[in-house]
Coordinates of N, CA and C and ligand atoms in Angstrom, one line a residue:
X1 N 117.5 104.0 105.1 CA 118.1 105.0 104.3 C 117.1 106.2 104.0
X2 N 117.6 107.4 104.3 CA 116.7 108.5 104.1 C 116.6 108.9 102.7
X3 N 115.5 109.3 102.2 CA 115.3 109.8 100.9 C 115.4 111.3 100.9
X4 N 115.9 111.9 99.8 CA 116.0 113.3 99.7 C 114.5 113.8 99.6
X5 N 114.3 115.0 100.1 CA 113.0 115.6 99.9 C 112.8 116.0 98.5
X6 N 111.6 116.1 98.0 CA 111.3 116.5 96.6 C 111.8 117.9 96.5
X7 N 112.4 118.2 95.3 CA 112.6 119.6 95.0 C 111.3 120.2 94.5
X8 N 111.3 121.5 94.5 CA 110.0 122.2 94.1 C 109.6 121.8 92.7
X9 N 110.6 121.8 91.7 CA 110.1 121.4 90.4 C 109.6 120.0 90.3
X10 N 110.3 119.1 91.1 CA 109.8 117.7 91.1 C 108.4 117.6 91.6
X11 N 108.2 118.3 92.7 CA 106.9 118.3 93.3 C 105.8 118.9 92.4
X12 N 106.1 120.0 91.7 CA 105.2 120.6 90.8 C 104.9 119.6 89.6
X13 N 105.9 119.0 89.2 CA 105.8 118.0 88.1 C 104.8 116.9 88.5
X14 N 105.0 116.3 89.7 CA 104.2 115.2 90.2 C 102.7 115.7 90.4
X15 N 102.6 116.9 91.0 CA 101.3 117.4 91.2 C 100.5 117.7 89.9
X16 N 101.2 118.2 88.9 CA 100.5 118.4 87.7 C 100.1 117.1 87.0
X17 N 100.9 116.1 87.2 CA 100.6 114.8 86.7 C 99.3 114.3 87.3
X18 N 99.2 114.5 88.7 CA 98.1 114.1 89.4 C 96.8 114.8 89.0
X19 N 97.0 116.1 88.7 CA 95.9 116.9 88.2 C 95.3 116.3 86.9
X20 N 96.2 116.0 86.0 CA 95.8 115.4 84.8 C 95.1 114.1 85.0
X21 N 95.7 113.3 85.9 CA 95.1 112.0 86.2 C 93.7 112.1 86.8
X22 N 93.5 113.1 87.6 CA 92.2 113.4 88.3 C 91.2 113.7 87.2
X23 N 91.5 114.5 86.2 CA 90.6 114.8 85.2 C 90.2 113.6 84.4
X24 N 91.2 112.8 84.1 CA 91.0 111.5 83.3 C 90.1 110.6 84.1
X25 N 90.3 110.4 85.4 CA 89.5 109.5 86.2 C 88.1 110.0 86.3
X26 N 87.9 111.3 86.4 CA 86.6 111.9 86.5 C 85.8 111.6 85.3
X27 N 86.5 111.8 84.1 CA 85.8 111.5 82.8 C 85.5 110.0 82.7
X28 N 86.4 109.2 83.2 CA 86.2 107.7 83.2 C 84.9 107.3 84.0
X29 N 84.9 107.9 85.2 CA 83.7 107.6 86.1 C 82.4 108.1 85.4
X30 N 82.5 109.3 84.9 CA 81.3 109.8 84.2 C 80.9 108.9 83.0
X31 N 81.9 108.4 82.3 CA 81.6 107.5 81.2 C 80.9 106.2 81.6
X32 N 81.4 105.7 82.7 CA 80.8 104.4 83.3 C 79.4 104.7 83.6
X33 N 79.1 105.8 84.3 CA 77.7 106.1 84.7 C 76.8 106.3 83.5
X34 N 77.4 106.9 82.4 CA 76.5 107.3 81.3 C 76.3 106.0 80.4
X35 N 77.1 105.0 80.7 CA 76.8 103.7 79.9 C 75.5 103.1 80.3
X36 N 75.0 103.7 81.4 CA 73.6 103.3 81.8 C 73.4 102.0 82.5
X37 N 72.3 101.4 82.3 CA 71.9 100.2 83.1 C 73.0 99.2 83.1
X38 N 73.2 98.6 84.2 CA 74.2 97.5 84.3 C 73.7 96.3 83.5
X39 N 74.5 95.2 83.5 CA 74.2 94.0 82.8 C 72.8 93.5 83.0
X40 N 72.1 93.3 81.9 CA 70.7 92.7 82.0 C 70.8 91.3 82.4
X41 N 70.0 90.9 83.3 CA 70.0 89.5 83.8 C 68.6 88.9 83.4
X42 N 68.4 88.8 82.1 CA 67.2 88.2 81.6 C 67.3 86.7 81.6
X43 N 66.6 86.0 82.4 CA 66.7 84.6 82.5 C 66.4 83.8 81.2
X44 N 65.5 84.3 80.5 CA 65.2 83.6 79.2 C 66.2 83.9 78.1
X45 N 66.7 85.1 78.1 CA 67.6 85.5 77.0 C 69.0 84.9 77.2
X46 N 69.4 84.7 78.4 CA 70.8 84.1 78.5 C 70.8 82.9 79.4
X47 N 71.7 82.0 79.0 CA 71.8 80.7 79.8 C 72.4 81.0 81.1
X48 N 72.5 79.9 81.9 CA 73.1 80.0 83.3 C 74.5 80.4 83.2
X49 N 75.3 79.9 82.4 CA 76.7 80.2 82.3 C 77.0 81.6 82.0
X50 N 76.3 82.1 81.0 CA 76.5 83.5 80.6 C 75.9 84.4 81.6
X51 N 74.9 84.0 82.3 CA 74.4 84.8 83.4 C 75.5 85.0 84.5
X52 N 76.2 83.9 84.8 CA 77.3 84.0 85.8 C 78.4 84.9 85.3
X53 N 78.7 84.7 84.0 CA 79.6 85.6 83.3 C 79.3 87.1 83.5
X54 N 78.0 87.3 83.2 CA 77.5 88.7 83.2 C 77.7 89.3 84.6
X55 N 77.3 88.4 85.6 CA 77.4 88.9 87.0 C 78.9 89.2 87.4
X56 N 79.8 88.3 86.9 CA 81.2 88.5 87.2 C 81.7 89.8 86.6
X57 N 81.3 90.0 85.3 CA 81.7 91.2 84.7 C 81.2 92.4 85.4
X58 N 80.0 92.3 85.9 CA 79.4 93.5 86.6 C 80.2 93.7 87.9
X59 N 80.5 92.6 88.6 CA 81.3 92.8 89.8 C 82.6 93.4 89.5
X60 N 83.3 92.9 88.4 CA 84.6 93.5 88.1 C 84.5 95.0 87.8
X61 N 83.4 95.3 87.1 CA 83.2 96.7 86.8 C 83.0 97.6 88.0
X62 N 82.3 97.0 89.0 CA 82.0 97.7 90.2 C 83.3 97.8 91.0
X63 N 84.1 96.7 91.1 CA 85.4 96.8 91.8 C 86.3 97.8 91.2
X64 N 86.3 97.9 89.9 CA 87.1 98.8 89.2 C 86.7 100.2 89.5
X65 N 85.3 100.4 89.6 CA 84.8 101.7 89.9 C 85.2 102.2 91.3
X66 N 85.1 101.2 92.2 CA 85.4 101.5 93.6 C 86.9 101.9 93.7
X67 N 87.7 101.2 93.0 CA 89.1 101.5 93.0 C 89.4 102.9 92.4
X68 N 88.7 103.2 91.3 CA 88.8 104.5 90.7 C 88.4 105.6 91.6
X69 N 87.3 105.4 92.3 CA 86.7 106.4 93.2 C 87.7 106.6 94.4
X70 N 88.3 105.6 94.9 CA 89.3 105.7 95.9 C 90.5 106.5 95.5
X71 N 90.9 106.2 94.2 CA 92.1 106.9 93.6 C 91.7 108.4 93.5
X72 N 90.5 108.6 93.0 CA 90.1 110.0 92.9 C 90.1 110.8 94.2
X73 N 89.6 110.1 95.2 CA 89.6 110.8 96.5 C 91.0 111.1 97.0
X74 N 91.9 110.1 96.8 CA 93.2 110.2 97.2 C 93.9 111.4 96.5
X75 N 93.7 111.5 95.2 CA 94.3 112.6 94.4 C 93.8 113.9 94.9
X76 N 92.4 114.0 95.1 CA 91.8 115.2 95.6 C 92.4 115.7 96.9
X77 N 92.6 114.7 97.8 CA 93.3 115.0 99.1 C 94.6 115.6 99.0
X78 N 95.4 115.0 98.1 CA 96.8 115.5 97.8 C 96.7 116.9 97.3
X79 N 95.8 117.1 96.3 CA 95.8 118.4 95.7 C 95.3 119.5 96.6
X80 N 94.5 119.1 97.6 CA 94.0 120.0 98.6 C 95.0 120.4 99.6
X81 N 96.0 119.5 99.8 CA 97.0 119.8 100.8 C 98.4 119.4 100.3
X82 N 98.8 120.2 99.3 CA 100.0 119.8 98.6 C 101.3 119.9 99.5
X83 N 101.2 120.7 100.6 CA 102.4 120.8 101.4 C 102.7 119.5 102.1
X84 N 101.7 118.6 102.3 CA 102.0 117.3 102.9 C 102.5 116.3 101.9
X85 N 102.4 116.7 100.7 CA 102.7 115.7 99.6 C 104.2 115.3 99.6
X86 N 104.4 114.0 99.5 CA 105.8 113.5 99.4 C 106.3 113.0 100.7
X87 N 105.5 113.2 101.8 CA 106.0 112.7 103.1 C 105.2 111.5 103.6
X88 N 105.9 110.6 104.2 CA 105.2 109.4 104.7 C 104.2 109.7 105.8
X89 N 103.0 109.1 105.7 CA 102.0 109.3 106.7 C 102.3 108.6 108.0
X90 N 103.2 107.7 107.9 CA 103.5 106.9 109.1 C 104.7 107.5 109.9
X91 N 105.8 107.7 109.2 CA 107.0 108.1 109.9 C 107.4 109.6 109.6
X92 N 106.7 110.2 108.6 CA 107.0 111.6 108.3 C 108.2 111.9 107.5
X93 N 108.9 110.8 107.1 CA 110.1 111.0 106.3 C 109.7 111.2 104.8
X94 N 110.6 111.7 104.1 CA 110.3 111.9 102.6 C 110.2 110.6 101.9
X95 N 109.2 110.5 101.1 CA 108.9 109.2 100.4 C 110.0 109.0 99.3
X96 N 110.4 110.1 98.7 CA 111.5 110.0 97.7 C 110.9 110.0 96.3
X97 N 111.7 110.7 95.4 CA 111.2 110.9 94.0 C 111.1 109.5 93.3
X98 N 112.0 108.6 93.6 CA 112.0 107.3 92.9 C 110.6 106.6 93.0
X99 N 110.2 106.5 94.3 CA 108.9 105.8 94.6 C 107.7 106.6 94.1
X100 N 107.8 107.9 94.2 CA 106.6 108.7 93.8 C 106.5 108.8 92.3
X101 N 107.6 108.6 91.6 CA 107.5 108.6 90.1 C 106.7 107.4 89.7
X102 N 106.9 106.2 90.4 CA 106.2 105.0 90.1 C 104.8 105.0 90.7
X103 N 104.7 105.5 91.9 CA 103.4 105.5 92.6 C 103.2 106.9 93.1
X104 N 102.7 107.8 92.2 CA 102.5 109.2 92.6 C 101.5 109.4 93.8
X105 N 100.7 108.4 94.1 CA 99.8 108.6 95.2 C 100.2 107.8 96.4
X106 N 101.5 107.4 96.5 CA 102.0 106.7 97.6 C 101.8 107.5 98.9
X107 N 101.3 106.8 100.0 CA 101.1 107.5 101.2 C 102.2 107.2 102.2
X108 N 102.9 106.1 101.9 CA 103.9 105.6 102.9 C 105.3 105.5 102.2
X109 N 106.3 105.7 102.9 CA 107.6 105.4 102.4 C 107.8 103.9 102.2
X110 N 108.9 103.6 101.4 CA 109.1 102.2 101.1 C 109.3 101.3 102.3
X111 N 109.9 101.9 103.4 CA 110.1 101.1 104.6 C 108.8 100.8 105.3
X112 N 108.0 101.9 105.5 CA 106.7 101.7 106.2 C 105.8 100.7 105.4
X113 N 105.8 100.9 104.1 CA 105.0 100.1 103.2 C 105.4 98.6 103.4
X114 N 106.7 98.4 103.4 CA 107.3 97.1 103.6 C 106.9 96.4 104.9
X115 N 106.9 97.2 106.0 CA 106.5 96.7 107.3 C 105.1 96.4 107.3
X116 N 104.3 97.2 106.6 CA 102.8 97.0 106.6 C 102.5 95.6 105.9
X117 N 103.3 95.4 104.8 CA 103.0 94.2 104.0 C 103.5 92.9 104.7
X118 N 104.5 93.1 105.6 CA 105.1 91.9 106.2 C 104.3 91.6 107.5
X119 N 103.3 92.3 107.9 CA 102.6 92.0 109.1 C 101.9 90.7 109.0
Ligands
ZN201 ZN1 107.6 105.9 106.5

């Protein structure tokens, strides 16, 4: 089923949402960095269990940051090339407003995404 192409107001709306999200993410990343040193792993101060806890928390924070950086990059790419926005990278069809409203950074249409996940 073909999705209708985004209308100009729809596209503008989504792109301005992405701009806002970009600013938020950038602030978030800066906040993480300014929080300074990662978890202290002082062997005497913390027991083994809480050390593992601390390491896990650190790993989660890092994974989170990686995810945010990827998202940042993706939004920057979209904003640099807004003409391409809304079209599937795989088949070139319109991704559709429904999907983009939920996933504004979607690169694939629902069909191609489905095929990818079923591999
Ligand atoms: Zn597609």
